[in-house]
Amino acid sequence: MVCPRGHGHGHICSPDHGATTEGWGRRGGPAWENLRMTSNKAPPGQRSGSGFASILEHVNLGLSRPGRAENVFDRSGHTVLVVDDVPAQRYSTERMVRAGGYRTLEAETGHDAVNLASQVSAIILDVNLPDVHGIDVCTTLRSRKATATTPIILTSAVYVDDLHRDAGLQALADAYLIAPLDPDALRALLDRLIQERSPAA
């Protein structure tokens, strides 16, 4: 239940596996500062760190201004690593990513994620993994030259408290999102992070 065509683990799936390509522009500016803005402005009663609408608002700010030229990059040239030990959740996230035009690579464990990370443009990393905690995986990736600046988005449906979110950001993750993920916010975040880290994108 990983790839619509039945491919096994480690297979790179392209966007044409039943997905549609959506056009997205980019917004300049440091991703870190904008993510800090969203995490500090949660409405009363809403858990901080889960503000998809707020993230999307900051990502898309200014995209529709009159006279602004749209800057589109080729998402099919970028692969996103999706790390989750739950097949259904991994497949769901991969479908969201491929719908934006990206290719995907998958991993079930933290060790697999570390081994595959240098091959991709961005990583969506579940925190609750069976072998290594996702935040520890993030720390390891940031300590390696090949993945020191690779965009890392931590996700979790289990560790939803501020303690884990803050620990993830201190481990230099670019975002900490609470599942279920919002497809539009996730793809817009990937667009901006990858373009900021890949000048030639």
JSON list of C-alpha atoms in Angstrom, two decimals:
[
{"chain": "A", "resi": 1, "resn": "MET", "atom": "CA", "xyz": [0.00, 0.00, 0.00]},
{"chain": "A", "resi": 2, "resn": "VAL", "atom": "CA", "xyz": [2.97, 2.18, -0.67]},
{"chain": "A", "resi": 3, "resn": "CYS", "atom": "CA", "xyz": [2.91, 2.91, -4.37]},
{"chain": "A", "resi": 4, "resn": "PRO", "atom": "CA", "xyz": [-0.21, 2.71, -6.60]},
{"chain": "A", "resi": 5, "resn": "ARG", "atom": "CA", "xyz": [1.79, 0.50, -8.93]},
{"chain": "A", "resi": 6, "resn": "GLY", "atom": "CA", "xyz": [2.91, -1.87, -6.18]},
{"chain": "A", "resi": 7, "resn": "HIS", "atom": "CA", "xyz": [6.55, -0.81, -6.00]},
{"chain": "A", "resi": 8, "resn": "GLY", "atom": "CA", "xyz": [8.46, -1.78, -2.89]},
{"chain": "A", "resi": 9, "resn": "HIS", "atom": "CA", "xyz": [10.38, 0.27, -0.35]},
{"chain": "A", "resi": 10, "resn": "GLY", "atom": "CA", "xyz": [13.16, 2.48, -1.68]},
{"chain": "A", "resi": 11, "resn": "HIS", "atom": "CA", "xyz": [11.37, 3.02, -5.00]},
{"chain": "A", "resi": 12, "resn": "ILE", "atom": "CA", "xyz": [11.16, 6.59, -6.25]},
{"chain": "A", "resi": 13, "resn": "CYS", "atom": "CA", "xyz": [7.58, 7.31, -7.35]},
{"chain": "A", "resi": 14, "resn": "SER", "atom": "CA", "xyz": [7.01, 9.96, -9.99]},
{"chain": "A", "resi": 15, "resn": "PRO", "atom": "CA", "xyz": [4.05, 12.38, -10.06]},
{"chain": "A", "resi": 16, "resn": "ASP", "atom": "CA", "xyz": [2.38, 10.55, -12.95]},
{"chain": "A", "resi": 17, "resn": "HIS", "atom": "CA", "xyz": [1.36, 7.65, -10.69]},
{"chain": "A", "resi": 18, "resn": "GLY", "atom": "CA", "xyz": [-2.24, 8.80, -10.74]},
{"chain": "A", "resi": 19, "resn": "ALA", "atom": "CA", "xyz": [-1.51, 12.25, -9.30]},
{"chain": "A", "resi": 20, "resn": "THR", "atom": "CA", "xyz": [-2.20, 15.70, -10.68]},
{"chain": "A", "resi": 21, "resn": "THR", "atom": "CA", "xyz": [0.25, 18.57, -10.82]},
{"chain": "A", "resi": 22, "resn": "GLU", "atom": "CA", "xyz": [-0.71, 21.79, -9.10]},
{"chain": "A", "resi": 23, "resn": "GLY", "atom": "CA", "xyz": [0.97, 25.11, -9.85]},
{"chain": "A", "resi": 24, "resn": "TRP", "atom": "CA", "xyz": [2.51, 26.97, -6.94]},
{"chain": "A", "resi": 25, "resn": "GLY", "atom": "CA", "xyz": [4.60, 30.11, -6.78]},
{"chain": "A", "resi": 26, "resn": "ARG", "atom": "CA", "xyz": [7.21, 31.06, -4.24]},
{"chain": "A", "resi": 27, "resn": "ARG", "atom": "CA", "xyz": [7.51, 33.67, -1.58]},
{"chain": "A", "resi": 28, "resn": "GLY", "atom": "CA", "xyz": [10.93, 34.97, -0.61]},
{"chain": "A", "resi": 29, "resn": "GLY", "atom": "CA", "xyz": [12.17, 35.45, 2.93]},
{"chain": "A", "resi": 30, "resn": "PRO", "atom": "CA", "xyz": [13.70, 33.19, 5.57]},
{"chain": "A", "resi": 31, "resn": "ALA", "atom": "CA", "xyz": [11.60, 30.12, 6.26]},
{"chain": "A", "resi": 32, "resn": "TRP", "atom": "CA", "xyz": [12.71, 30.03, 9.89]},
{"chain": "A", "resi": 33, "resn": "GLU", "atom": "CA", "xyz": [11.36, 33.48, 10.70]},
{"chain": "A", "resi": 34, "resn": "ASN", "atom": "CA", "xyz": [7.99, 32.77, 9.10]},
{"chain": "A", "resi": 35, "resn": "LEU", "atom": "CA", "xyz": [7.65, 29.46, 10.93]},
{"chain": "A", "resi": 36, "resn": "ARG", "atom": "CA", "xyz": [8.41, 31.21, 14.19]},
{"chain": "A", "resi": 37, "resn": "MET", "atom": "CA", "xyz": [5.64, 33.66, 13.40]},
{"chain": "A", "resi": 38, "resn": "THR", "atom": "CA", "xyz": [3.10, 30.89, 12.88]},
{"chain": "A", "resi": 39, "resn": "SER", "atom": "CA", "xyz": [4.07, 28.97, 16.02]},
{"chain": "A", "resi": 40, "resn": "ASN", "atom": "CA", "xyz": [3.76, 32.09, 18.18]},
{"chain": "A", "resi": 41, "resn": "LYS", "atom": "CA", "xyz": [0.38, 33.21, 16.88]},
{"chain": "A", "resi": 42, "resn": "ALA", "atom": "CA", "xyz": [-1.91, 30.25, 17.62]},
{"chain": "A", "resi": 43, "resn": "PRO", "atom": "CA", "xyz": [-5.51, 31.45, 18.28]},
{"chain": "A", "resi": 44, "resn": "PRO", "atom": "CA", "xyz": [-6.92, 30.93, 21.78]},
{"chain": "A", "resi": 45, "resn": "GLY", "atom": "CA", "xyz": [-7.79, 27.29, 22.32]},
{"chain": "A", "resi": 46, "resn": "GLN", "atom": "CA", "xyz": [-5.78, 26.06, 19.31]},
{"chain": "A", "resi": 47, "resn": "ARG", "atom": "CA", "xyz": [-2.65, 23.96, 19.78]},
{"chain": "A", "resi": 48, "resn": "SER", "atom": "CA", "xyz": [0.49, 25.82, 18.75]},
{"chain": "A", "resi": 49, "resn": "GLY", "atom": "CA", "xyz": [2.52, 24.14, 16.03]},
{"chain": "A", "resi": 50, "resn": "SER", "atom": "CA", "xyz": [-0.57, 22.99, 14.11]},
{"chain": "A", "resi": 51, "resn": "GLY", "atom": "CA", "xyz": [-1.52, 26.26, 12.39]},
{"chain": "A", "resi": 52, "resn": "PHE", "atom": "CA", "xyz": [-1.76, 25.06, 8.79]},
{"chain": "A", "resi": 53, "resn": "ALA", "atom": "CA", "xyz": [-3.92, 27.99, 7.74]},
{"chain": "A", "resi": 54, "resn": "SER", "atom": "CA", "xyz": [-1.47, 30.41, 9.30]},
{"chain": "A", "resi": 55, "resn": "ILE", "atom": "CA", "xyz": [1.50, 28.68, 7.62]},
{"chain": "A", "resi": 56, "resn": "LEU", "atom": "CA", "xyz": [-0.25, 28.80, 4.26]},
{"chain": "A", "resi": 57, "resn": "GLU", "atom": "CA", "xyz": [-1.11, 32.46, 4.76]},
{"chain": "A", "resi": 58, "resn": "HIS", "atom": "CA", "xyz": [2.54, 33.38, 5.34]},
{"chain": "A", "resi": 59, "resn": "VAL", "atom": "CA", "xyz": [3.82, 31.13, 2.55]},
{"chain": "A", "resi": 60, "resn": "ASN", "atom": "CA", "xyz": [1.45, 32.61, -0.02]},
{"chain": "A", "resi": 61, "resn": "LEU", "atom": "CA", "xyz": [1.61, 36.21, 1.21]},
{"chain": "A", "resi": 62, "resn": "GLY", "atom": "CA", "xyz": [2.01, 38.48, -1.79]},
{"chain": "A", "resi": 63, "resn": "LEU", "atom": "CA", "xyz": [1.64, 35.80, -4.47]},
{"chain": "A", "resi": 64, "resn": "SER", "atom": "CA", "xyz": [-1.51, 37.38, -5.91]},
{"chain": "A", "resi": 65, "resn": "ARG", "atom": "CA", "xyz": [-0.41, 41.01, -5.82]},
{"chain": "A", "resi": 66, "resn": "PRO", "atom": "CA", "xyz": [-1.02, 42.85, -9.11]},
{"chain": "A", "resi": 67, "resn": "GLY", "atom": "CA", "xyz": [2.04, 43.01, -11.31]},
{"chain": "A", "resi": 68, "resn": "ARG", "atom": "CA", "xyz": [3.90, 40.29, -9.39]},
{"chain": "A", "resi": 69, "resn": "ALA", "atom": "CA", "xyz": [5.59, 37.83, -11.76]},
{"chain": "A", "resi": 70, "resn": "GLU", "atom": "CA", "xyz": [4.94, 34.20, -10.94]},
{"chain": "A", "resi": 71, "resn": "ASN", "atom": "CA", "xyz": [8.08, 32.17, -10.34]},
{"chain": "A", "resi": 72, "resn": "VAL", "atom": "CA", "xyz": [7.44, 28.49, -11.02]},
{"chain": "A", "resi": 73, "resn": "PHE", "atom": "CA", "xyz": [10.04, 25.76, -10.65]},
{"chain": "A", "resi": 74, "resn": "ASP", "atom": "CA", "xyz": [10.08, 22.17, -11.86]},
{"chain": "A", "resi": 75, "resn": "ARG", "atom": "CA", "xyz": [8.94, 20.03, -8.94]},
{"chain": "A", "resi": 76, "resn": "SER", "atom": "CA", "xyz": [9.49, 16.81, -10.90]},
{"chain": "A", "resi": 77, "resn": "GLY", "atom": "CA", "xyz": [13.23, 17.42, -10.55]},
{"chain": "A", "resi": 78, "resn": "HIS", "atom": "CA", "xyz": [13.00, 17.14, -6.76]},
{"chain": "A", "resi": 79, "resn": "THR", "atom": "CA", "xyz": [12.48, 14.05, -4.59]},
{"chain": "A", "resi": 80, "resn": "VAL", "atom": "CA", "xyz": [10.95, 14.18, -1.10]},
{"chain": "A", "resi": 81, "resn": "LEU", "atom": "CA", "xyz": [11.73, 11.45, 1.44]},
{"chain": "A", "resi": 82, "resn": "VAL", "atom": "CA", "xyz": [8.64, 10.40, 3.43]},
{"chain": "A", "resi": 83, "resn": "VAL", "atom": "CA", "xyz": [9.54, 8.60, 6.67]},
{"chain": "A", "resi": 84, "resn": "ASP", "atom": "CA", "xyz": [6.74, 6.83, 8.56]},
{"chain": "A", "resi": 85, "resn": "ASP", "atom": "CA", "xyz": [6.43, 3.29, 9.92]},
{"chain": "A", "resi": 86, "resn": "VAL", "atom": "CA", "xyz": [2.64, 3.21, 9.44]},
{"chain": "A", "resi": 87, "resn": "PRO", "atom": "CA", "xyz": [1.95, 2.19, 5.81]},
{"chain": "A", "resi": 88, "resn": "ALA", "atom": "CA", "xyz": [-1.40, 3.98, 5.52]},
{"chain": "A", "resi": 89, "resn": "GLN", "atom": "CA", "xyz": [-0.01, 7.25, 6.84]},
{"chain": "A", "resi": 90, "resn": "ARG", "atom": "CA", "xyz": [3.11, 6.98, 4.69]},
{"chain": "A", "resi": 91, "resn": "TYR", "atom": "CA", "xyz": [1.02, 6.35, 1.58]},
{"chain": "A", "resi": 92, "resn": "SER", "atom": "CA", "xyz": [-1.31, 9.26, 2.37]},
{"chain": "A", "resi": 93, "resn": "THR", "atom": "CA", "xyz": [1.59, 11.68, 2.79]},
{"chain": "A", "resi": 94, "resn": "GLU", "atom": "CA", "xyz": [3.24, 10.44, -0.40]},
{"chain": "A", "resi": 95, "resn": "ARG", "atom": "CA", "xyz": [0.03, 11.08, -2.34]},
{"chain": "A", "resi": 96, "resn": "MET", "atom": "CA", "xyz": [-0.12, 14.66, -1.05]},
{"chain": "A", "resi": 97, "resn": "VAL", "atom": "CA", "xyz": [3.47, 15.27, -2.11]},
{"chain": "A", "resi": 98, "resn": "ARG", "atom": "CA", "xyz": [3.13, 13.66, -5.55]},
{"chain": "A", "resi": 99, "resn": "ALA", "atom": "CA", "xyz": [-0.03, 15.68, -6.21]},
{"chain": "A", "resi": 100, "resn": "GLY", "atom": "CA", "xyz": [2.20, 18.76, -6.14]},
{"chain": "A", "resi": 101, "resn": "GLY", "atom": "CA", "xyz": [4.45, 17.31, -8.84]},
{"chain": "A", "resi": 102, "resn": "TYR", "atom": "CA", "xyz": [7.27, 16.00, -6.63]},
{"chain": "A", "resi": 103, "resn": "ARG", "atom": "CA", "xyz": [8.82, 12.55, -6.74]},
{"chain": "A", "resi": 104, "resn": "THR", "atom": "CA", "xyz": [8.91, 10.57, -3.50]},
{"chain": "A", "resi": 105, "resn": "LEU", "atom": "CA", "xyz": [11.20, 8.12, -1.76]},
{"chain": "A", "resi": 106, "resn": "GLU", "atom": "CA", "xyz": [10.06, 6.25, 1.34]},
{"chain": "A", "resi": 107, "resn": "ALA", "atom": "CA", "xyz": [11.48, 4.84, 4.55]},
{"chain": "A", "resi": 108, "resn": "GLU", "atom": "CA", "xyz": [9.96, 2.98, 7.50]},
{"chain": "A", "resi": 109, "resn": "THR", "atom": "CA", "xyz": [12.70, 3.48, 10.09]},
{"chain": "A", "resi": 110, "resn": "GLY", "atom": "CA", "xyz": [15.06, 6.12, 11.33]},
{"chain": "A", "resi": 111, "resn": "HIS", "atom": "CA", "xyz": [18.10, 4.16, 10.17]},
{"chain": "A", "resi": 112, "resn": "ASP", "atom": "CA", "xyz": [16.68, 3.90, 6.65]},
{"chain": "A", "resi": 113, "resn": "ALA", "atom": "CA", "xyz": [15.95, 7.62, 6.70]},
{"chain": "A", "resi": 114, "resn": "VAL", "atom": "CA", "xyz": [19.55, 8.46, 7.57]},
{"chain": "A", "resi": 115, "resn": "ASN", "atom": "CA", "xyz": [20.83, 6.21, 4.80]},
{"chain": "A", "resi": 116, "resn": "LEU", "atom": "CA", "xyz": [18.54, 7.71, 2.13]},
{"chain": "A", "resi": 117, "resn": "ALA", "atom": "CA", "xyz": [18.54, 11.36, 3.21]},
{"chain": "A", "resi": 118, "resn": "SER", "atom": "CA", "xyz": [21.43, 12.48, 1.01]},
{"chain": "A", "resi": 119, "resn": "GLN", "atom": "CA", "xyz": [19.49, 11.47, -2.12]},
{"chain": "A", "resi": 120, "resn": "VAL", "atom": "CA", "xyz": [16.57, 13.88, -1.67]},
{"chain": "A", "resi": 121, "resn": "SER", "atom": "CA", "xyz": [15.66, 17.58, -1.71]},
{"chain": "A", "resi": 122, "resn": "ALA", "atom": "CA", "xyz": [13.51, 17.51, 1.44]},
{"chain": "A", "resi": 123, "resn": "ILE", "atom": "CA", "xyz": [12.39, 15.14, 4.22]},
{"chain": "A", "resi": 124, "resn": "ILE", "atom": "CA", "xyz": [9.01, 14.65, 5.89]},
{"chain": "A", "resi": 125, "resn": "LEU", "atom": "CA", "xyz": [9.91, 12.81, 9.08]},
{"chain": "A", "resi": 126, "resn": "ASP", "atom": "CA", "xyz": [7.50, 11.18, 11.53]},
{"chain": "A", "resi": 127, "resn": "VAL", "atom": "CA", "xyz": [8.61, 11.64, 15.13]},
{"chain": "A", "resi": 128, "resn": "ASN", "atom": "CA", "xyz": [7.26, 8.32, 16.45]},
{"chain": "A", "resi": 129, "resn": "LEU", "atom": "CA", "xyz": [9.47, 5.73, 14.73]},
{"chain": "A", "resi": 130, "resn": "PRO", "atom": "CA", "xyz": [10.07, 2.13, 15.90]},
{"chain": "A", "resi": 131, "resn": "ASP", "atom": "CA", "xyz": [13.86, 2.24, 16.13]},
{"chain": "A", "resi": 132, "resn": "VAL", "atom": "CA", "xyz": [15.07, 5.82, 16.61]},
{"chain": "A", "resi": 133, "resn": "HIS", "atom": "CA", "xyz": [13.12, 8.85, 17.79]},
{"chain": "A", "resi": 134, "resn": "GLY", "atom": "CA", "xyz": [12.47, 11.22, 14.88]},
{"chain": "A", "resi": 135, "resn": "ILE", "atom": "CA", "xyz": [14.02, 14.17, 16.71]},
{"chain": "A", "resi": 136, "resn": "ASP", "atom": "CA", "xyz": [17.23, 12.15, 17.16]},
{"chain": "A", "resi": 137, "resn": "VAL", "atom": "CA", "xyz": [17.18, 11.37, 13.45]},
{"chain": "A", "resi": 138, "resn": "CYS", "atom": "CA", "xyz": [16.88, 15.09, 12.73]},
{"chain": "A", "resi": 139, "resn": "THR", "atom": "CA", "xyz": [19.84, 15.83, 15.00]},
{"chain": "A", "resi": 140, "resn": "THR", "atom": "CA", "xyz": [21.94, 13.21, 13.21]},
{"chain": "A", "resi": 141, "resn": "LEU", "atom": "CA", "xyz": [21.04, 14.58, 9.77]},
{"chain": "A", "resi": 142, "resn": "ARG", "atom": "CA", "xyz": [21.92, 18.12, 10.81]},
{"chain": "A", "resi": 143, "resn": "SER", "atom": "CA", "xyz": [25.35, 16.92, 12.01]},
{"chain": "A", "resi": 144, "resn": "ARG", "atom": "CA", "xyz": [26.23, 15.55, 8.56]},
{"chain": "A", "resi": 145, "resn": "LYS", "atom": "CA", "xyz": [27.53, 17.80, 5.82]},
{"chain": "A", "resi": 146, "resn": "ALA", "atom": "CA", "xyz": [25.40, 16.20, 3.09]},
{"chain": "A", "resi": 147, "resn": "THR", "atom": "CA", "xyz": [22.13, 16.88, 4.95]},
{"chain": "A", "resi": 148, "resn": "ALA", "atom": "CA", "xyz": [23.02, 19.87, 7.14]},
{"chain": "A", "resi": 149, "resn": "THR", "atom": "CA", "xyz": [20.75, 22.20, 5.16]},
{"chain": "A", "resi": 150, "resn": "THR", "atom": "CA", "xyz": [18.23, 19.74, 3.70]},
{"chain": "A", "resi": 151, "resn": "PRO", "atom": "CA", "xyz": [14.68, 20.87, 4.58]},
{"chain": "A", "resi": 152, "resn": "ILE", "atom": "CA", "xyz": [13.27, 18.66, 7.35]},
{"chain": "A", "resi": 153, "resn": "ILE", "atom": "CA", "xyz": [9.60, 18.74, 8.32]},
{"chain": "A", "resi": 154, "resn": "LEU", "atom": "CA", "xyz": [8.80, 16.80, 11.49]},
{"chain": "A", "resi": 155, "resn": "THR", "atom": "CA", "xyz": [5.27, 15.41, 11.84]},
{"chain": "A", "resi": 156, "resn": "SER", "atom": "CA", "xyz": [3.40, 13.55, 14.55]},
{"chain": "A", "resi": 157, "resn": "ALA", "atom": "CA", "xyz": [-0.07, 12.45, 15.57]},
{"chain": "A", "resi": 158, "resn": "VAL", "atom": "CA", "xyz": [1.25, 11.23, 18.93]},
{"chain": "A", "resi": 159, "resn": "TYR", "atom": "CA", "xyz": [3.72, 13.82, 20.21]},
{"chain": "A", "resi": 160, "resn": "VAL", "atom": "CA", "xyz": [1.53, 16.90, 19.88]},
{"chain": "A", "resi": 161, "resn": "ASP", "atom": "CA", "xyz": [2.65, 18.87, 22.94]},
{"chain": "A", "resi": 162, "resn": "ASP", "atom": "CA", "xyz": [4.77, 22.02, 23.00]},
{"chain": "A", "resi": 163, "resn": "LEU", "atom": "CA", "xyz": [7.66, 20.15, 24.66]},
{"chain": "A", "resi": 164, "resn": "HIS", "atom": "CA", "xyz": [8.21, 17.92, 21.64]},
{"chain": "A", "resi": 165, "resn": "ARG", "atom": "CA", "xyz": [7.56, 20.70, 19.15]},
{"chain": "A", "resi": 166, "resn": "ASP", "atom": "CA", "xyz": [10.15, 22.90, 20.82]},
{"chain": "A", "resi": 167, "resn": "ALA", "atom": "CA", "xyz": [12.62, 19.99, 20.97]},
{"chain": "A", "resi": 168, "resn": "GLY", "atom": "CA", "xyz": [12.13, 19.43, 17.25]},
{"chain": "A", "resi": 169, "resn": "LEU", "atom": "CA", "xyz": [12.79, 23.05, 16.39]},
{"chain": "A", "resi": 170, "resn": "GLN", "atom": "CA", "xyz": [15.84, 23.07, 18.67]},
{"chain": "A", "resi": 171, "resn": "ALA", "atom": "CA", "xyz": [17.10, 20.08, 16.68]},
{"chain": "A", "resi": 172, "resn": "LEU", "atom": "CA", "xyz": [16.95, 22.47, 13.70]},
{"chain": "A", "resi": 173, "resn": "ALA", "atom": "CA", "xyz": [13.91, 21.01, 11.99]},
{"chain": "A", "resi": 174, "resn": "ASP", "atom": "CA", "xyz": [12.32, 23.56, 9.66]},
{"chain": "A", "resi": 175, "resn": "ALA", "atom": "CA", "xyz": [8.80, 22.84, 10.92]},
{"chain": "A", "resi": 176, "resn": "TYR", "atom": "CA", "xyz": [6.88, 20.63, 13.32]},
{"chain": "A", "resi": 177, "resn": "LEU", "atom": "CA", "xyz": [3.40, 19.77, 12.00]},
{"chain": "A", "resi": 178, "resn": "ILE", "atom": "CA", "xyz": [0.60, 17.92, 13.73]},
{"chain": "A", "resi": 179, "resn": "ALA", "atom": "CA", "xyz": [-1.14, 15.13, 11.80]},
{"chain": "A", "resi": 180, "resn": "PRO", "atom": "CA", "xyz": [-3.46, 14.90, 9.97]},
{"chain": "A", "resi": 181, "resn": "LEU", "atom": "CA", "xyz": [-1.56, 17.08, 7.53]},
{"chain": "A", "resi": 182, "resn": "ASP", "atom": "CA", "xyz": [-3.15, 19.72, 5.35]},
{"chain": "A", "resi": 183, "resn": "PRO", "atom": "CA", "xyz": [-2.18, 19.02, 1.70]},
{"chain": "A", "resi": 184, "resn": "ASP", "atom": "CA", "xyz": [-2.11, 22.65, 0.54]},
{"chain": "A", "resi": 185, "resn": "ALA", "atom": "CA", "xyz": [-0.07, 23.88, 3.50]},
{"chain": "A", "resi": 186, "resn": "LEU", "atom": "CA", "xyz": [2.36, 20.96, 3.24]},
{"chain": "A", "resi": 187, "resn": "ARG", "atom": "CA", "xyz": [3.00, 21.44, -0.49]},
{"chain": "A", "resi": 188, "resn": "ALA", "atom": "CA", "xyz": [3.33, 25.20, -0.17]},
{"chain": "A", "resi": 189, "resn": "LEU", "atom": "CA", "xyz": [5.83, 24.74, 2.66]},
{"chain": "A", "resi": 190, "resn": "LEU", "atom": "CA", "xyz": [7.84, 22.24, 0.61]},
{"chain": "A", "resi": 191, "resn": "ASP", "atom": "CA", "xyz": [7.82, 24.62, -2.36]},
{"chain": "A", "resi": 192, "resn": "ARG", "atom": "CA", "xyz": [9.30, 27.48, -0.39]},
{"chain": "A", "resi": 193, "resn": "LEU", "atom": "CA", "xyz": [11.83, 25.50, 1.63]},
{"chain": "A", "resi": 194, "resn": "ILE", "atom": "CA", "xyz": [13.21, 23.67, -1.39]},
{"chain": "A", "resi": 195, "resn": "GLN", "atom": "CA", "xyz": [13.49, 26.84, -3.45]},
{"chain": "A", "resi": 196, "resn": "GLU", "atom": "CA", "xyz": [15.26, 28.66, -0.63]},
{"chain": "A", "resi": 197, "resn": "ARG", "atom": "CA", "xyz": [17.78, 25.83, -0.23]},
{"chain": "A", "resi": 198, "resn": "SER", "atom": "CA", "xyz": [18.15, 25.19, -3.99]},
{"chain": "A", "resi": 199, "resn": "PRO", "atom": "CA", "xyz": [19.02, 28.45, -5.77]},
{"chain": "A", "resi": 200, "resn": "ALA", "atom": "CA", "xyz": [18.95, 26.74, -9.15]},
{"chain": "A", "resi": 201, "resn": "ALA", "atom": "CA", "xyz": [15.53, 25.16, -8.59]}
]
